[in-house]
Short mmCIF file of C-alpha atoms in Angstrom, two decimals:
data_model
loop_
_atom_site.label_atom_id
_atom_site.label_comp_id
_atom_site.label_asym_id
_atom_site.label_seq_id
_atom_site.Cartn_x
_atom_site.Cartn_y
_atom_site.Cartn_z
CA UNK A 1 -0.04 0.02 0.00
CA UNK A 2 2.65 2.49 0.97
CA UNK A 3 4.73 1.75 -2.17
CA UNK A 4 1.63 2.40 -4.19
CA UNK A 5 1.11 5.70 -2.52
CA UNK A 6 4.86 6.57 -3.05
CA UNK A 7 4.62 5.75 -6.79
CA UNK A 8 1.47 7.76 -7.27
CA UNK A 9 3.08 10.78 -5.40
CA UNK A 10 6.18 10.58 -7.49
CA UNK A 11 4.16 10.10 -10.68
CA UNK A 12 2.01 13.12 -9.75
CA UNK A 13 5.11 15.24 -9.01
CA UNK A 14 6.65 14.48 -12.33
CA UNK A 15 3.48 15.30 -14.21
CA UNK A 16 3.19 18.64 -12.29
CA UNK A 17 6.81 19.47 -13.19
CA UNK A 18 6.19 18.54 -16.86
CA UNK A 19 3.08 20.88 -16.85
CA UNK A 20 5.28 23.67 -15.82
CA UNK A 21 6.91 23.61 -19.32
CA UNK A 22 3.66 24.59 -20.81
CA UNK A 23 3.20 27.68 -18.50
CA UNK A 24 3.38 31.05 -20.22
CA UNK A 25 4.89 34.08 -18.63
CA UNK A 26 2.90 35.95 -16.09
CA UNK A 27 2.88 39.22 -17.91
CA UNK A 28 1.75 38.86 -21.51
CA UNK A 29 0.27 41.36 -24.07
CA UNK A 30 -3.42 40.19 -24.49
CA UNK A 31 -4.84 43.01 -26.60
CA UNK A 32 -4.23 44.06 -30.17
CA UNK A 33 -1.59 46.75 -30.59
CA UNK A 34 -3.10 49.66 -32.51
CA UNK A 35 -1.55 51.46 -35.45
CA UNK A 36 -0.47 54.90 -34.33
CA UNK A 37 2.68 55.71 -36.29
CA UNK A 38 4.68 54.59 -39.22
CA UNK A 39 8.13 52.75 -38.89
CA UNK A 40 9.69 56.00 -40.47
CA UNK A 41 8.21 58.08 -37.50
CA UNK A 42 10.72 58.86 -34.89
CA UNK A 43 8.08 57.83 -32.26
CA UNK A 44 8.55 54.20 -33.54
CA UNK A 45 12.25 54.19 -32.80
CA UNK A 46 11.69 55.86 -29.40
CA UNK A 47 9.23 53.13 -28.39
CA UNK A 48 11.38 50.23 -29.72
CA UNK A 49 14.17 51.67 -27.63
CA UNK A 50 12.33 52.17 -24.51
CA UNK A 51 10.04 49.15 -24.61
CA UNK A 52 12.46 46.56 -25.89
CA UNK A 53 15.71 47.36 -24.27
CA UNK A 54 19.04 48.82 -25.44
CA UNK A 55 18.95 52.16 -27.24
CA UNK A 56 19.36 52.30 -30.98
CA UNK A 57 22.89 53.22 -31.79
CA UNK A 58 24.32 54.78 -34.94
CA UNK A 59 27.46 53.98 -36.92
CA UNK A 60 27.26 50.16 -37.69
CA UNK A 61 28.16 48.12 -40.63
CA UNK A 62 26.18 45.03 -41.30
CA UNK A 63 27.44 42.59 -43.93
CA UNK A 64 24.97 39.98 -45.32
CA UNK A 65 26.37 36.41 -45.55
CA UNK A 66 24.34 33.91 -47.72
CA UNK A 67 24.45 30.17 -46.96
CA UNK A 68 27.27 28.14 -45.68
CA UNK A 69 29.73 28.90 -48.38
CA UNK A 70 29.86 32.45 -47.20
CA UNK A 71 28.92 32.09 -43.51
CA UNK A 72 31.28 29.60 -42.18
CA UNK A 73 34.55 30.93 -43.75
CA UNK A 74 33.83 34.34 -42.46
CA UNK A 75 33.09 33.17 -38.89
CA UNK A 76 36.21 30.91 -38.90
CA UNK A 77 38.33 33.70 -40.19
CA UNK A 78 37.30 35.84 -37.35
CA UNK A 79 37.89 33.10 -34.78
CA UNK A 80 41.25 32.45 -36.15
CA UNK A 81 42.13 36.02 -36.01
CA UNK A 82 41.12 36.61 -32.35
CA UNK A 83 43.53 38.38 -30.07
CA UNK A 84 41.83 39.17 -26.78
CA UNK A 85 38.61 37.22 -26.57
CA UNK A 86 35.98 34.89 -28.20
CA UNK A 87 32.47 34.45 -26.97
CA UNK A 88 30.26 32.05 -28.74
CA UNK A 89 26.73 30.71 -28.16
CA UNK A 90 24.58 28.60 -30.34
CA UNK A 91 21.64 26.16 -30.16
CA UNK A 92 22.72 23.56 -32.86
CA UNK A 93 26.17 22.10 -32.68
CA UNK A 94 26.46 18.68 -34.21
CA UNK A 95 29.27 16.50 -35.15
CA UNK A 96 30.71 16.40 -38.69
CA UNK A 97 33.20 18.45 -40.70
CA UNK A 98 31.72 21.83 -39.78
CA UNK A 99 31.65 20.91 -36.12
CA UNK A 100 35.18 19.61 -36.26
CA UNK A 101 36.47 22.87 -38.00
CA UNK A 102 34.96 25.15 -35.32
CA UNK A 103 36.19 22.87 -32.55
CA UNK A 104 39.67 23.09 -33.80
CA UNK A 105 39.63 26.81 -34.60
CA UNK A 106 38.31 27.61 -30.92
CA UNK A 107 40.82 25.16 -29.45
CA UNK A 108 43.76 26.61 -31.42
CA UNK A 109 42.98 30.23 -30.08
CA UNK A 110 42.49 28.83 -26.49
CA UNK A 111 45.96 27.17 -26.64
CA UNK A 112 47.37 30.45 -27.81
CA UNK A 113 46.20 32.10 -24.70
CA UNK A 114 43.08 33.84 -25.91
CA UNK A 115 40.13 33.51 -23.56
CA UNK A 116 37.42 31.49 -25.27
CA UNK A 117 34.01 31.29 -23.75
CA UNK A 118 31.40 28.89 -25.28
CA UNK A 119 27.64 28.09 -24.49
CA UNK A 120 26.06 25.29 -26.40
CA UNK A 121 22.45 24.30 -25.69
CA UNK A 122 22.16 20.93 -24.21
CA UNK A 123 19.20 19.76 -26.39
CA UNK A 124 20.71 21.41 -29.55
CA UNK A 125 23.93 19.60 -29.14
CA UNK A 126 22.31 16.07 -28.69
CA UNK A 127 23.99 14.96 -31.92
CA UNK A 128 27.44 16.20 -30.95
CA UNK A 129 30.08 13.71 -30.07
CA UNK A 130 31.65 14.10 -26.66
CA UNK A 131 35.08 14.04 -28.17
CA UNK A 132 34.49 17.51 -29.62
CA UNK A 133 33.51 18.82 -26.21
CA UNK A 134 36.45 17.06 -24.55
CA UNK A 135 38.96 18.33 -27.14
CA UNK A 136 37.83 22.03 -26.60
CA UNK A 137 37.90 21.72 -22.99
CA UNK A 138 41.29 20.13 -22.98
CA UNK A 139 42.60 23.03 -25.02
CA UNK A 140 41.27 25.55 -22.36
CA UNK A 141 38.05 26.48 -24.01
CA UNK A 142 35.58 27.52 -21.11
CA UNK A 143 32.62 25.43 -22.57
CA UNK A 144 29.26 25.00 -20.96
CA UNK A 145 26.16 23.29 -21.99
CA UNK A 146 22.99 25.43 -21.41
CA UNK A 147 20.57 23.77 -18.93
CA UNK A 148 21.46 20.11 -18.98
CA UNK A 149 18.66 18.04 -17.63
CA UNK A 150 18.58 17.51 -13.91
CA UNK A 151 15.69 16.48 -11.54
CA UNK A 152 15.78 19.94 -10.03
CA UNK A 153 15.30 21.87 -13.37
CA UNK A 154 12.83 19.30 -14.94
CA UNK A 155 10.25 22.18 -14.98
CA UNK A 156 12.46 24.38 -17.13
CA UNK A 157 13.59 21.70 -19.71
CA UNK A 158 11.73 23.48 -22.29
CA UNK A 159 13.63 26.74 -21.80
CA UNK A 160 16.41 26.44 -24.33
CA UNK A 161 18.94 28.96 -25.52
CA UNK A 162 18.16 29.49 -29.38
CA UNK A 163 20.58 32.36 -29.58
CA UNK A 164 23.26 32.44 -32.37
CA UNK A 165 26.03 34.81 -31.12
CA UNK A 166 29.81 35.15 -31.87
CA UNK A 167 31.78 38.07 -30.78
CA UNK A 168 35.47 38.30 -31.43
CA UNK A 169 37.78 40.80 -29.52
CA UNK A 170 34.61 42.78 -28.67
CA UNK A 171 34.88 44.32 -32.10
CA UNK A 172 33.31 41.86 -34.63
CA UNK A 173 29.93 40.25 -34.02
CA UNK A 174 27.85 37.66 -35.97
CA UNK A 175 24.28 36.66 -35.62
CA UNK A 176 21.51 35.22 -37.72
CA UNK A 177 19.91 31.78 -38.23
CA UNK A 178 22.78 29.39 -38.83
CA UNK A 179 23.73 26.39 -36.66
CA UNK A 180 27.05 24.66 -36.57
CA UNK A 181 26.23 21.50 -38.56
CA UNK A 182 26.96 20.24 -42.07
CA UNK A 183 23.39 20.80 -43.16
CA UNK A 184 24.32 24.51 -43.48
CA UNK A 185 27.25 24.02 -45.68
CA UNK A 186 27.11 24.67 -49.47
CA UNK A 187 24.94 27.23 -51.32
CA UNK A 188 21.55 26.05 -50.09
CA UNK A 189 20.58 24.73 -53.56
CA UNK A 190 19.63 21.11 -52.69
CA UNK A 191 17.77 19.22 -49.97
CA UNK A 192 21.09 18.28 -48.23
CA UNK A 193 22.15 21.93 -47.78
CA UNK A 194 19.81 24.34 -46.01
CA UNK A 195 18.96 27.99 -47.13
CA UNK A 196 20.10 30.55 -44.51
CA UNK A 197 21.31 33.96 -43.89
CA UNK A 198 23.83 35.30 -41.22
CA UNK A 199 25.22 38.71 -40.65
CA UNK A 200 28.69 40.07 -39.76
CA UNK A 201 28.46 43.08 -37.69
CA UNK A 202 31.00 45.92 -36.68
CA UNK A 203 30.37 49.24 -34.71
CA UNK A 204 28.84 50.19 -31.43
CA UNK A 205 26.08 47.69 -31.65
CA UNK A 206 28.50 44.84 -31.31
CA UNK A 207 28.68 45.71 -27.42
CA UNK A 208 25.04 44.79 -27.21
CA UNK A 209 25.71 41.41 -28.82
CA UNK A 210 28.35 40.99 -26.21
CA UNK A 211 25.92 42.01 -23.51
CA UNK A 212 23.38 39.37 -25.02
CA UNK A 213 26.02 36.57 -24.59
CA UNK A 214 26.77 37.78 -20.99
CA UNK A 215 23.28 37.45 -20.09
CA UNK A 216 23.28 33.62 -20.47
CA UNK A 217 26.96 33.34 -19.43
CA UNK A 218 25.98 34.74 -16.12
CA UNK A 219 23.05 32.34 -15.81
CA UNK A 220 25.19 29.36 -16.66
CA UNK A 221 28.31 30.04 -14.75
CA UNK A 222 27.72 33.02 -12.33
CA UNK A 223 30.69 34.90 -13.82
CA UNK A 224 30.60 38.18 -15.47
CA UNK A 225 32.83 38.77 -18.49
CA UNK A 226 34.01 42.40 -18.58
CA UNK A 227 36.93 44.67 -19.18
CA UNK A 228 38.42 46.04 -22.35
CA UNK A 229 39.00 42.42 -23.82
CA UNK A 230 35.20 42.05 -23.95
CA UNK A 231 33.82 45.65 -24.10
CA UNK A 232 36.59 47.85 -25.97
CA UNK A 233 35.90 51.38 -26.99
CA UNK A 234 34.08 50.91 -30.42
CA UNK A 235 34.19 53.43 -33.20
CA UNK A 236 31.62 54.04 -35.90
CA UNK A 237 32.13 51.66 -38.92
CA UNK A 238 29.28 52.57 -41.02
CA UNK A 239 25.85 54.54 -41.35
CA UNK A 240 23.47 51.83 -40.08
CA UNK A 241 21.36 52.48 -37.01
CA UNK A 242 20.64 49.26 -35.00
CA UNK A 243 20.12 47.68 -31.61
CA UNK A 244 20.26 44.08 -30.17
CA UNK A 245 17.66 42.86 -27.51
CA UNK A 246 17.16 39.68 -25.81
CA UNK A 247 14.14 37.57 -24.68
CA UNK A 248 13.95 34.74 -22.04
CA UNK A 249 11.32 33.29 -20.03
CA UNK A 250 13.40 34.29 -17.01
CA UNK A 251 13.04 37.88 -17.80
CA UNK A 252 11.74 39.84 -20.82
CA UNK A 253 10.08 37.03 -22.57
CA UNK A 254 7.39 39.26 -23.93
CA UNK A 255 9.82 41.73 -25.64
CA UNK A 256 10.11 39.59 -28.75
CA UNK A 257 6.31 39.23 -28.93
CA UNK A 258 6.01 42.92 -28.44
CA UNK A 259 8.68 43.82 -31.05
CA UNK A 260 6.71 41.85 -33.63
CA UNK A 261 3.34 43.40 -32.64
CA UNK A 262 4.75 47.02 -32.64
CA UNK A 263 6.41 46.50 -36.08
CA UNK A 264 3.46 45.00 -37.77
CA UNK A 265 1.15 47.60 -36.29
CA UNK A 266 3.55 50.33 -37.55
CA UNK A 267 3.44 48.96 -41.24
CA UNK A 268 1.81 51.22 -43.85
CA UNK A 269 2.92 49.68 -47.16
CA UNK A 270 4.76 46.32 -47.08
CA UNK A 271 5.52 43.50 -44.80
CA UNK A 272 7.88 40.77 -46.10
CA UNK A 273 8.32 37.77 -43.77
CA UNK A 274 10.58 34.78 -44.17
CA UNK A 275 10.11 32.23 -41.32
CA UNK A 276 11.53 28.78 -40.92
CA UNK A 277 9.01 27.98 -38.17
CA UNK A 278 5.77 29.83 -38.45
CA UNK A 279 3.30 29.16 -35.71
CA UNK A 280 1.94 32.56 -34.71
CA UNK A 281 -0.53 33.14 -31.82
CA UNK A 282 -3.84 34.91 -32.05
CA UNK A 283 -2.43 38.38 -31.53
CA UNK A 284 0.07 38.05 -34.29
CA UNK A 285 -2.45 36.67 -36.64
CA UNK A 286 -4.72 39.65 -35.85
CA UNK A 287 -1.96 42.05 -36.16
CA UNK A 288 -1.30 40.87 -39.73
CA UNK A 289 -5.02 40.77 -40.63
CA UNK A 290 -5.25 44.31 -39.33
CA UNK A 291 -2.28 45.40 -41.51
CA UNK A 292 -4.09 43.87 -44.50
CA UNK A 293 -7.13 46.01 -43.48
CA UNK A 294 -4.85 49.08 -43.92
CA UNK A 295 -3.95 47.86 -47.47
CA UNK A 296 -0.57 46.65 -46.42
CA UNK A 297 0.90 44.11 -48.79
CA UNK A 298 2.03 40.97 -46.95
CA UNK A 299 4.34 38.42 -48.38
CA UNK A 300 5.08 35.43 -46.33
CA UNK A 301 7.88 32.87 -47.28
CA UNK A 302 7.73 29.48 -45.59
CA UNK A 303 9.41 26.15 -46.03
CA UNK A 304 7.87 23.87 -48.63
CA UNK A 305 8.39 20.17 -49.06
CA UNK A 306 11.67 20.11 -47.12
CA UNK A 307 11.38 20.85 -43.37
CA UNK A 308 13.02 19.20 -40.34
CA UNK A 309 9.96 19.36 -38.09
CA UNK A 310 6.74 17.86 -39.65
CA UNK A 311 4.59 18.71 -36.63
CA UNK A 312 5.51 22.39 -37.07
CA UNK A 313 4.52 22.24 -40.77
CA UNK A 314 1.17 20.84 -39.82
CA UNK A 315 0.48 23.21 -36.86
CA UNK A 316 1.64 26.23 -39.11
CA UNK A 317 -0.80 25.32 -42.00
CA UNK A 318 -3.74 25.65 -39.64
CA UNK A 319 -2.96 29.33 -39.39
CA UNK A 320 -2.84 30.03 -42.99
CA UNK A 321 -6.56 30.20 -43.90
CA UNK A 322 -7.38 33.33 -41.99
CA UNK A 323 -4.26 35.09 -43.48
CA UNK A 324 -5.10 33.92 -47.11
CA UNK A 325 -8.73 35.11 -46.63
CA UNK A 326 -7.52 38.61 -45.52
CA UNK A 327 -5.39 38.83 -48.81
CA UNK A 328 -1.95 37.90 -47.52
CA UNK A 329 0.32 36.21 -49.97
CA UNK A 330 2.03 32.85 -48.88
CA UNK A 331 4.73 31.34 -50.84
CA UNK A 332 6.40 27.94 -49.96
CA UNK A 333 10.08 27.46 -50.77
CA UNK A 334 11.07 24.41 -52.96
CA UNK A 335 14.78 23.72 -53.31
CA UNK A 336 15.57 22.74 -49.69
CA UNK A 337 14.86 23.54 -45.96
CA UNK A 338 14.33 27.38 -45.67
CA UNK A 339 15.87 28.28 -42.29
CA UNK A 340 16.06 32.25 -42.63
CA UNK A 341 14.51 34.44 -40.20
CA UNK A 342 13.78 37.85 -41.83
CA UNK A 343 11.20 40.70 -41.37
CA UNK A 344 11.31 43.75 -43.70
CA UNK A 345 8.70 46.42 -43.23
CA UNK A 346 8.11 49.45 -45.54
CA UNK A 347 11.57 49.33 -46.96
CA UNK A 348 12.80 50.96 -43.69
CA UNK A 349 13.01 48.45 -40.84
CA UNK A 350 14.67 45.07 -40.75
CA UNK A 351 14.64 42.38 -37.96
CA UNK A 352 17.04 39.41 -38.16
CA UNK A 353 18.52 37.07 -35.72
CA UNK A 354 17.62 33.64 -34.07
CA UNK A 355 13.94 34.34 -33.52
CA UNK A 356 11.36 32.34 -35.31
CA UNK A 357 7.68 33.59 -35.92
CA UNK A 358 6.22 31.05 -33.46
CA UNK A 359 5.09 30.88 -29.88
CA UNK A 360 8.20 28.95 -28.77
CA UNK A 361 10.49 31.66 -29.83
CA UNK A 362 8.51 34.46 -28.26
CA UNK A 363 7.55 32.71 -25.03
CA UNK A 364 9.82 29.81 -24.27
CA UNK A 365 13.40 30.12 -25.84
CA UNK A 366 16.18 32.61 -24.95
CA UNK A 367 16.45 34.60 -28.23
CA UNK A 368 18.31 37.56 -29.54
CA UNK A 369 17.44 39.72 -32.40
CA UNK A 370 19.23 42.53 -34.31
CA UNK A 371 16.98 45.31 -35.54
CA UNK A 372 18.31 47.57 -38.29
CA UNK A 373 16.87 51.04 -39.14
CA UNK A 374 18.06 51.71 -42.70
CA UNK A 375 16.44 52.00 -45.99
CA UNK A 376 19.56 50.90 -47.88
CA UNK A 377 19.77 47.75 -45.75
CA UNK A 378 16.03 47.23 -46.10
CA UNK A 379 16.43 47.48 -49.86
CA UNK A 380 19.20 44.87 -49.83
CA UNK A 381 17.24 42.48 -47.80
CA UNK A 382 14.09 42.94 -49.89
CA UNK A 383 16.17 41.91 -52.85
CA UNK A 384 17.31 38.91 -51.02
CA UNK A 385 13.65 38.01 -50.13
CA UNK A 386 12.54 38.38 -53.64
CA UNK A 387 15.40 36.23 -54.90
CA UNK A 388 14.21 33.46 -52.59
CA UNK A 389 10.66 34.04 -53.89
CA UNK A 390 11.84 33.06 -57.23
CA UNK A 391 12.43 29.63 -55.88
CA UNK A 392 9.02 29.41 -54.29
CA UNK A 393 5.50 28.40 -55.18
CA UNK A 394 2.49 30.57 -54.34
CA UNK A 395 0.04 28.83 -52.05
CA UNK A 396 -3.57 29.97 -52.65
CA UNK A 397 -6.74 29.88 -50.41
CA UNK A 398 -8.13 27.16 -52.87
CA UNK A 399 -5.02 24.93 -51.92
CA UNK A 400 -5.79 25.49 -48.31
CA UNK A 401 -9.43 24.71 -48.62
CA UNK A 402 -8.67 21.58 -50.59
CA UNK A 403 -6.06 20.17 -48.14
CA UNK A 404 -6.71 16.46 -47.13
CA UNK A 405 -8.79 15.50 -44.22
CA UNK A 406 -5.84 13.89 -42.61
CA UNK A 407 -4.00 17.27 -42.53
CA UNK A 408 -7.09 18.92 -40.89
CA UNK A 409 -7.38 16.29 -38.30
CA UNK A 410 -3.68 16.41 -37.44
CA UNK A 411 -3.96 20.17 -37.02
CA UNK A 412 -6.62 19.63 -34.37
CA UNK A 413 -4.48 17.04 -32.59
CA UNK A 414 -1.56 19.42 -32.40
CA UNK A 415 -3.58 22.53 -31.47
CA UNK A 416 -3.19 21.99 -27.52
CA UNK A 417 0.56 21.75 -27.78
CA UNK A 418 1.45 24.18 -30.59
CA UNK A 419 3.26 26.42 -28.26
CA UNK A 420 5.80 23.64 -27.65
CA UNK A 421 6.65 22.93 -31.31
#
């Protein structure tokens, strides 16, 4: 009898802990954000700075890197040239040639005496051989896996770091969508090589990237990385205005949600959105529909036949009907897995980084986004978006209405857990 009671109590405790992973933040936006100004209005910048975190800073240069052929060589060159510090945080780090190249580059700089600090998500590195971890730690890399599963943090196992951050010498930063795995190599032209975009950054905003890394370094280790090796004086390197802000369930989780809502509410002409995982909540859908009511043209680019998460694809499609009925355009990318995260509004505002357009990113993950306020940069990213559209097929309301019954049934099954996908 006693052992039955004990097992029941243990099972109940585990269920309660598991249910904590479905809990949303206590403070959430629940009402539609109204259209009060355009993205070109100084008020938009003021509120994005005040409500979302770090102030917008001038004098940055943002270089666009397309696919692994451009992304990985640029990142490895920066790592190999490091003189004073390297900080690196990623979700995906898998074994393979790419993982080995990064391990060797980080290890070599650590052996040369450069402080190297690395955070790798515990879930995202599940396909990483321990030999890579051991080799880096043996070389002197200060490497920590983010939130490994223990009995005492079971209630937070769903809180992962999805940030992609690399800062070298406090001067050069990288962020975007790429993970450290062979799937990102090549030019994104076939199903074995994913389509993605990453960004090399110089200028004052790099300090905000470093602060974003420090946010999780402190959570993981209890140590603060500071001093001129990490936060040197930064000179202007370009003409771009930008800022970086972070989101996490442990603080500021609604900032990412609010950023999307504010930006969409400010749109007056165009919204171009590329999203590898598109599972918006009710407010985001309403915001897009409200933008269509203002005659804003909305183009949404999503993965097509190639996607690494079938459940996300199913849950995503359930939301398409309302958007298509409102007149939004949906296009599905054909050649390979589309992993880009890109939002361009009114040829003036761009948001890039690790954040997906889904509930997991805005409520559960630790994320970091770079917002750029530049018409030239927005024009460049619109050209990138439209180039990808050429490799996509339009998806109509008729397509959606004719989807098979098995898809509709699967959508209903996944509805209660779509925030976890």
